[in-house]
Coordinates of C-alpha atoms and ligand atoms in Angstrom, one line a residue:
M1 CA 92.4 114.5 61.5
R2 CA 91.7 118.1 62.2
F3 CA 95.1 119.1 61.0
E4 CA 94.5 117.3 57.7
V5 CA 91.2 118.9 57.2
S6 CA 92.7 122.3 57.8
R7 CA 95.5 121.6 55.3
V8 CA 92.9 120.5 52.7
M9 CA 90.9 123.6 53.2
D10 CA 94.1 125.7 52.7
T11 CA 94.8 123.8 49.5
V12 CA 91.2 124.2 48.3
E13 CA 91.4 128.0 49.1
Q14 CA 94.2 128.5 46.6
R15 CA 92.0 127.1 43.9
L16 CA 89.0 129.4 44.5
T17 CA 88.8 132.8 43.0
T18 CA 86.3 135.4 41.8
D19 CA 89.0 136.8 39.5
I20 CA 87.4 136.1 36.2
T21 CA 90.7 136.1 34.4
L22 CA 91.7 132.9 36.3
A23 CA 88.5 131.2 37.1
Q24 CA 87.5 128.3 34.8
A25 CA 84.0 127.4 35.9
V26 CA 81.3 129.0 38.1
V27 CA 79.2 127.1 40.7
D28 CA 76.6 127.7 43.4
L29 CA 78.5 126.7 46.5
A30 CA 75.3 125.4 48.1
D31 CA 74.8 123.0 45.2
V32 CA 78.1 121.5 46.1
A33 CA 78.1 121.7 49.9
R34 CA 74.6 120.1 50.0
F35 CA 75.3 117.3 47.6
Q36 CA 74.9 114.7 50.4
E37 CA 74.7 111.7 48.1
L38 CA 78.3 112.4 47.1
D39 CA 79.7 110.9 50.2
G40 CA 76.7 110.0 52.3
G41 CA 78.0 112.3 55.1
R42 CA 76.5 115.3 56.8
P43 CA 73.7 117.2 55.0
V44 CA 76.0 120.2 54.4
N45 CA 79.8 119.9 54.1
L46 CA 82.2 122.4 52.8
L47 CA 84.9 119.8 52.0
R48 CA 82.8 118.7 49.1
V49 CA 84.1 121.7 47.2
G50 CA 87.4 119.8 47.2
M51 CA 85.8 116.9 45.4
V52 CA 84.3 119.2 42.8
L53 CA 87.7 120.8 42.3
D54 CA 89.1 117.4 41.7
A55 CA 86.3 116.7 39.2
L56 CA 87.0 119.9 37.4
A57 CA 90.8 119.1 37.3
Q58 CA 90.0 115.7 35.9
Y59 CA 87.6 117.1 33.4
L60 CA 90.0 119.8 32.1
L61 CA 93.1 117.6 32.7
D62 CA 94.3 120.6 34.6
G63 CA 95.7 120.0 38.1
A64 CA 95.6 123.8 38.8
A65 CA 92.0 124.4 37.7
M66 CA 90.2 127.2 39.5
L67 CA 86.6 127.6 40.5
Y68 CA 84.4 130.7 40.9
P69 CA 82.0 129.9 43.8
V70 CA 78.9 131.9 44.5
A71 CA 77.4 131.6 48.0
G72 CA 73.9 132.7 49.1
R73 CA 73.0 134.0 52.5
E74 CA 71.1 130.8 53.3
L75 CA 74.3 128.7 53.0
I76 CA 76.5 131.2 54.8
S77 CA 74.2 131.3 57.8
D78 CA 73.4 127.6 57.8
Q79 CA 73.7 126.4 61.4
A80 CA 74.5 122.9 60.2
L81 CA 78.0 124.1 59.2
T82 CA 80.6 123.3 61.8
S83 CA 82.3 126.3 63.6
K84 CA 85.4 125.4 61.6
E85 CA 83.6 125.5 58.4
R86 CA 82.0 128.9 59.3
M87 CA 85.4 130.3 60.1
V88 CA 86.8 129.0 56.8
L89 CA 83.8 130.3 54.8
G90 CA 84.2 133.7 56.5
R91 CA 87.8 133.9 55.4
W92 CA 86.9 132.9 51.9
L93 CA 84.2 135.6 51.8
D94 CA 86.3 138.3 53.3
S95 CA 89.2 137.7 50.9
G96 CA 86.9 137.7 47.8
R97 CA 87.7 134.1 47.0
I98 CA 84.1 133.3 46.9
E99 CA 81.2 135.7 46.0
A100 CA 78.6 136.4 48.7
V101 CA 75.1 137.3 47.4
P102 CA 71.8 137.7 49.3
M103 CA 70.1 135.3 46.8
V104 CA 71.9 133.2 44.2
G105 CA 69.0 133.1 41.7
D106 CA 70.4 133.3 38.2
R107 CA 73.7 134.9 39.3
V108 CA 75.7 131.7 38.5
I109 CA 74.3 131.7 35.0
E110 CA 74.8 135.4 34.6
V111 CA 78.5 135.0 35.5
A112 CA 78.8 132.2 32.9
D113 CA 77.0 134.4 30.3
F114 CA 79.2 137.5 30.9
T115 CA 82.5 135.6 30.9
G116 CA 81.9 132.5 28.7
M117 CA 83.0 130.1 31.4
P118 CA 81.0 126.9 32.0
V119 CA 78.6 126.3 34.9
I120 CA 78.9 123.4 37.3
A121 CA 75.4 122.4 38.5
R122 CA 73.4 119.9 40.3
R123 CA 70.1 121.7 39.9
N124 CA 68.4 122.6 36.7
Y125 CA 68.7 126.2 35.4
R126 CA 66.4 125.9 32.5
Q127 CA 64.0 128.4 34.1
Y128 CA 66.5 131.1 33.1
A129 CA 66.5 130.2 29.4
D130 CA 64.4 133.2 28.5
R131 CA 67.2 135.6 29.7
F132 CA 70.0 133.2 28.7
P133 CA 69.0 131.3 25.5
W134 CA 72.2 129.4 25.4
L135 CA 70.9 127.3 28.3
G136 CA 68.7 125.7 25.6
D137 CA 71.0 126.1 22.6
S138 CA 74.4 125.1 24.2
P139 CA 73.6 122.6 26.9
E140 CA 77.2 121.6 27.0
R141 CA 78.1 124.8 28.7
V142 CA 76.5 123.3 31.8
L143 CA 78.6 120.6 33.4
R144 CA 76.3 118.4 35.4
L145 CA 77.8 117.5 38.8
D146 CA 77.3 113.8 39.4
R147 CA 78.8 111.1 41.6
R148 CA 80.8 108.0 40.9
P149 CA 82.1 105.6 43.7
G150 CA 84.4 107.8 45.9
K151 CA 84.4 110.8 43.7
A152 CA 82.5 113.6 41.8
V153 CA 82.4 113.8 38.0
L154 CA 81.3 116.5 35.6
I155 CA 79.1 115.6 32.6
P156 CA 78.6 118.3 29.9
G157 CA 75.1 118.8 28.8
A158 CA 73.5 116.0 30.8
E159 CA 70.2 116.4 32.5
P160 CA 70.2 115.7 36.3
D161 CA 70.5 111.9 37.0
S162 CA 70.7 111.0 33.4
A163 CA 73.3 108.5 32.0
P164 CA 76.7 110.0 31.2
T165 CA 77.4 110.9 27.6
G166 CA 80.4 109.4 26.1
N167 CA 81.6 112.3 24.0
V168 CA 83.2 114.8 26.3
R169 CA 83.7 118.2 24.7
S170 CA 85.6 121.1 25.8
V171 CA 83.7 124.0 27.2
G172 CA 86.6 126.2 28.1
R173 CA 86.7 129.8 27.2
Y174 CA 88.7 132.4 25.5
A175 CA 91.8 133.7 27.0
T176 CA 91.3 137.2 28.1
T177 CA 88.8 139.5 29.5
A178 CA 90.0 142.3 27.3
A179 CA 89.7 142.2 23.5
T180 CA 92.5 140.2 22.1
P181 CA 93.7 140.5 18.5
D182 CA 93.4 137.3 16.5
T183 CA 97.0 137.4 15.4
G184 CA 99.6 139.0 17.6
D185 CA 101.2 142.2 16.4
R186 CA 104.9 141.3 16.6
V187 CA 106.9 143.7 18.7
F188 CA 110.0 141.9 17.6
Q189 CA 110.4 139.4 14.7
P190 CA 113.7 137.7 14.4
R191 CA 114.7 137.5 10.7
A192 CA 115.9 133.9 10.6
R193 CA 113.6 131.2 11.9
Q194 CA 115.3 128.5 13.9
P195 CA 114.8 124.9 12.7
Q196 CA 111.8 123.3 14.3
T197 CA 113.0 121.0 17.1
R198 CA 109.8 119.8 18.4
V199 CA 106.4 119.8 17.0
S200 CA 104.0 120.4 19.8
T201 CA 101.1 118.0 19.9
R202 CA 99.2 120.6 21.9
A203 CA 95.9 121.8 20.6
I204 CA 94.4 124.7 22.4
E205 CA 90.7 124.6 22.2
P206 CA 88.5 127.6 22.9
A207 CA 84.8 127.4 23.3
A208 CA 82.3 130.0 24.6
S209 CA 83.0 133.7 24.4
P210 CA 81.6 136.3 26.7
S211 CA 78.1 137.6 25.6
S212 CA 78.2 141.0 24.1
L213 CA 76.7 142.5 27.2
G214 CA 79.4 140.7 29.2
A215 CA 82.1 141.9 26.9
T216 CA 80.9 145.5 27.4
L217 CA 80.9 145.1 31.2
L218 CA 84.3 143.4 31.2
A219 CA 85.8 146.3 29.3
R220 CA 85.4 148.6 32.3
S221 CA 86.6 148.5 35.9
W222 CA 83.9 148.9 38.6
R223 CA 83.9 150.1 42.2
C224 CA 81.5 149.5 45.0
S225 CA 80.5 152.4 47.3
E226 CA 81.5 150.1 50.2
D227 CA 85.2 150.6 50.5
L228 CA 85.8 147.3 52.2
C229 CA 83.7 145.4 49.7
P230 CA 85.5 142.1 48.9
S231 CA 84.1 142.0 45.4
F232 CA 84.5 145.6 44.1
G233 CA 86.2 147.5 47.0
A234 CA 89.3 149.7 46.5
D235 CA 91.4 147.3 48.5
R236 CA 90.7 144.2 46.7
E237 CA 93.9 142.3 45.8
L238 CA 92.5 139.8 43.3
G239 CA 91.5 140.7 39.8
E240 CA 87.9 141.8 39.3
P241 CA 84.7 139.7 39.1
V242 CA 81.8 140.8 36.8
P243 CA 79.0 143.1 38.0
R244 CA 75.5 141.8 38.7
L245 CA 73.0 143.5 36.3
L246 CA 70.0 144.7 38.4
K247 CA 67.2 146.4 36.5
G248 CA 69.8 147.1 33.8
V249 CA 72.2 148.7 36.2
P250 CA 75.7 147.2 36.8
S251 CA 75.6 146.5 40.5
C252 CA 77.6 144.9 43.3
P253 CA 76.5 141.3 43.6
R254 CA 77.1 141.4 47.4
H255 CA 75.6 144.8 48.3
E256 CA 73.1 145.1 45.4
R257 CA 74.0 148.8 44.9
P258 CA 75.0 150.5 41.7
L259 CA 78.7 150.3 40.9
T260 CA 80.6 153.3 39.6
D261 CA 82.6 153.0 36.4
A262 CA 86.3 153.4 37.3
G263 CA 87.5 153.6 33.7
S264 CA 88.6 151.0 31.2
R265 CA 89.7 147.8 32.6
P266 CA 93.4 147.1 31.9
A267 CA 94.2 144.0 29.9
E268 CA 95.0 141.0 32.0
Y269 CA 96.0 137.5 30.9
P270 CA 96.1 134.2 32.6
V271 CA 99.1 132.0 32.0
A272 CA 99.4 128.3 32.8
V273 CA 102.7 126.6 33.6
V274 CA 102.6 123.2 31.8
I275 CA 105.3 120.6 32.7
E276 CA 105.3 117.4 30.7
D277 CA 101.8 118.3 29.4
T278 CA 100.3 118.7 32.9
V279 CA 99.2 122.1 34.1
R280 CA 100.9 122.8 37.5
L281 CA 100.1 126.4 38.1
R282 CA 98.1 129.3 36.8
F283 CA 99.0 132.9 37.3
P284 CA 97.8 136.3 36.0
V285 CA 99.9 138.8 34.1
T286 CA 98.5 142.3 34.8
A287 CA 99.4 145.8 33.9
A288 CA 100.6 146.4 37.4
A289 CA 104.1 144.8 36.9
P290 CA 106.0 142.4 34.6
V291 CA 106.2 138.8 35.8
H292 CA 109.6 137.1 35.7
V293 CA 109.6 133.4 35.0
G294 CA 112.5 131.0 35.4
R295 CA 114.2 128.5 37.7
D296 CA 114.1 130.9 40.6
A297 CA 112.0 134.0 39.9
D298 CA 108.5 135.5 40.5
I299 CA 107.2 132.3 39.1
S300 CA 109.7 129.6 40.1
L301 CA 109.8 126.4 38.2
K302 CA 112.7 124.6 40.0
L303 CA 110.3 122.3 41.9
W304 CA 109.3 120.7 38.7
L305 CA 112.5 120.6 36.7
H306 CA 114.7 117.6 36.1
E307 CA 118.4 118.0 35.9
G308 CA 118.6 118.7 32.2
A309 CA 115.9 121.3 32.3
S310 CA 117.3 122.8 35.5
S311 CA 120.7 123.4 34.0
W312 CA 119.2 124.9 30.8
I313 CA 116.7 127.2 32.2
A314 CA 118.1 130.4 33.8
D315 CA 117.0 131.7 37.2
R316 CA 115.2 134.4 35.3
H317 CA 114.6 133.0 31.9
L318 CA 111.9 135.3 30.5
T319 CA 109.6 138.1 31.3
L320 CA 105.9 138.5 30.6
E321 CA 104.3 141.9 30.5
I322 CA 101.4 143.8 29.1
I323 CA 102.3 146.2 26.3
D324 CA 99.6 148.0 24.3
S325 CA 97.0 145.7 25.9
G326 CA 98.8 142.6 24.5
L327 CA 100.8 139.9 26.2
V328 CA 104.5 140.2 25.4
V329 CA 107.3 137.9 26.2
T330 CA 110.9 139.0 26.5
G331 CA 113.8 136.5 26.4
V332 CA 116.2 136.9 29.3
G333 CA 118.1 133.7 29.8
E334 CA 121.2 133.2 27.5
N335 CA 119.9 129.9 26.2
G336 CA 116.9 131.5 24.6
T337 CA 113.2 130.9 24.6
V338 CA 111.1 129.3 21.9
V339 CA 107.7 130.8 21.0
W340 CA 105.4 128.4 19.0
H341 CA 103.2 130.6 16.8
R342 CA 99.9 129.2 15.7
G343 CA 97.3 130.8 13.5
G344 CA 94.5 128.7 15.0
P345 CA 93.8 126.0 17.5
G346 CA 95.3 122.6 16.8
E347 CA 97.9 123.8 14.4
A348 CA 101.4 122.4 14.9
G349 CA 102.8 126.0 14.6
E350 CA 106.1 127.5 13.7
S351 CA 108.8 128.3 16.1
V352 CA 110.5 131.6 16.8
R353 CA 113.6 131.7 19.1
L354 CA 114.1 134.7 21.3
Y355 CA 117.4 135.7 22.8
E356 CA 118.3 138.1 25.5
G357 CA 116.3 141.3 25.1
Q358 CA 114.2 140.1 22.2
R359 CA 110.5 140.6 22.4
Y360 CA 107.5 138.9 20.9
A361 CA 103.8 139.7 21.2
L362 CA 101.9 136.5 21.8
G363 CA 98.9 135.6 19.7
R364 CA 95.9 133.9 21.0
H365 CA 97.1 130.4 20.2
D366 CA 100.8 130.7 20.8
S367 CA 102.7 128.9 23.5
I368 CA 106.2 129.4 25.0
E369 CA 108.7 126.6 25.4
L370 CA 111.6 127.1 27.9
Y371 CA 112.8 123.6 27.5
T372 CA 111.3 120.4 26.0
G373 CA 108.3 119.6 28.2
V374 CA 108.5 123.0 30.1
E375 CA 105.9 125.3 28.6
L376 CA 103.8 128.4 29.3
V377 CA 100.4 128.4 27.7
P378 CA 98.8 131.9 27.6
G379 CA 95.1 131.8 27.8
N380 CA 92.5 130.2 29.9
R381 CA 92.0 127.2 27.8
R382 CA 91.7 123.5 28.0
V383 CA 94.9 121.9 27.0
V384 CA 94.1 118.8 24.9
G385 CA 96.0 116.5 22.6
G386 CA 98.9 115.8 24.9
P387 CA 99.6 112.4 26.4
V388 CA 98.1 113.4 29.7
S389 CA 95.6 111.1 31.4
A390 CA 93.4 111.7 34.4
R391 CA 95.9 109.7 36.5
D392 CA 98.4 112.5 36.1
V393 CA 96.2 115.1 37.7
L394 CA 96.7 115.3 41.4
S395 CA 93.9 115.6 44.0
V396 CA 93.4 118.5 46.4
L397 CA 92.1 115.9 48.8
A398 CA 95.3 113.9 48.8
D399 CA 95.6 114.7 52.5
A400 CA 92.0 114.0 53.4
P401 CA 90.9 110.5 53.9
T402 CA 87.3 109.9 52.8
V403 CA 86.5 109.5 56.4
A404 CA 87.2 113.2 56.9
L405 CA 84.0 114.0 54.9
R406 CA 82.0 112.0 57.4
A407 CA 83.7 113.5 60.5
H408 CA 81.9 115.9 62.7
S409 CA 84.9 118.1 63.4
S410 CA 84.1 121.2 65.2
Ligands
ZN501 ZN1 80.0 145.7 47.2

C-alpha cells in the first residue's frame, strides 16, 4: 500500500508546476486537500490532488494536464497531515512545483487573471470581484470542483453545490506567455504545396487571455532577493510563475518582498504530444536550447508508436526552437514533416511539407504531423473535435485503490 501511494505521489508530482507556460489551471491546494466529502476519508488528504488532476484531465480531454497549486501556511503546517504527506509537500515546495504563500487570499484569482488560465475552486471567490470583474462577467473561468461517485468533476461557472450545467465550454488559454503574432512569419515557405493527405478534425480553441497588467508582468523576468527562493530564485529550474502584486509592487508570493526586474522574459512555448487525438505529454520549448523530437530524441515518441509510425518517423525527426521570439520547426527526418497551417481555430487548414533542413515559423493555430495520428500541437490549448472520449484519458490514480485515500499511512 505504502509503495503504491508513493508511486501515485511521484506521478502526481510530474503534473504539478508553477511554470505558467505549462500550467493549465490554478487551485488553492487546501481547497482540494480538505475536500473531505470527495472520498469520506481523513479531514485533510494530499492524495485528493490526484483526483483533481484526473478531473482536469477528463475536463480537458488531456491526459497530461498540469495544475498550478498554491499552498497557504495553514495547510503546510497542518498537523493532521501524515509525516509522509509533510515530506512530499516539502519536496513539492522546495522544487517550486507548488507555490507557498503566507496567506492564499486572492492569489489564486490573481494568477488566473495574470495568465488567463481557469481557476479550480470549491469556495466562492466572488468577494474579489471588485479587483477582478471577470469573476462576475465570465463565471465559466471558474471550474467548480464537485464530486460524483468515486471521482471529482469540474463544472464551469457553477455555484457551489448547484446542479451541473450541461453545456461544457472550453476555458483554456492562449498559447504563450510572450506576445505571439497572429499569423506566423514564415522563415521558410516551400514553393509547391503537397496534396492534402489528411484533413485534421482538430479544432484548437482558445479562451481567456492574460489581463493587460498580467501581460505587462509576463513580459519581464523577475528575481527574488532570496537566492534559494523556489519561485523566483536564481537556481530555479522550472519556467517562471507570475509575481504577486502587493501595493502595486511586483513581489515574491512566498517572501512578500519586491522582486527585481531581470530583463525581458524570453519567449517560451508549450507543446503537446498528441497520439491518436490523445495528449500524452506536454513540454516547453525555451530559448535555452532547441528540442529534438522523434522516435528516440530529447522527446522520444517510441513508447506510443505502432509499427508503421515507428518505421516512418526518424530517431530525430524534427527540431523545435525559438527564433525571433517565435516557435520554429525544422524538418530533420528524411520522410519529411507536415505542418498544418490554420488562420483561425477550427479551420481544416492547409498542409506544408518540410524536408531536411527546411524551416517553418508556426502560427498560433498550426499543428505538426509526423505521421497520421502522431502530432505536435503548439500552444496550451484544449484540443477538441477529435474522436477522444473521457475513457481514453488515463488516471494518475491508476495505482491507488480508493482505499488508499482512507488509509492512515504514516
Ligand atoms: Zn522569494
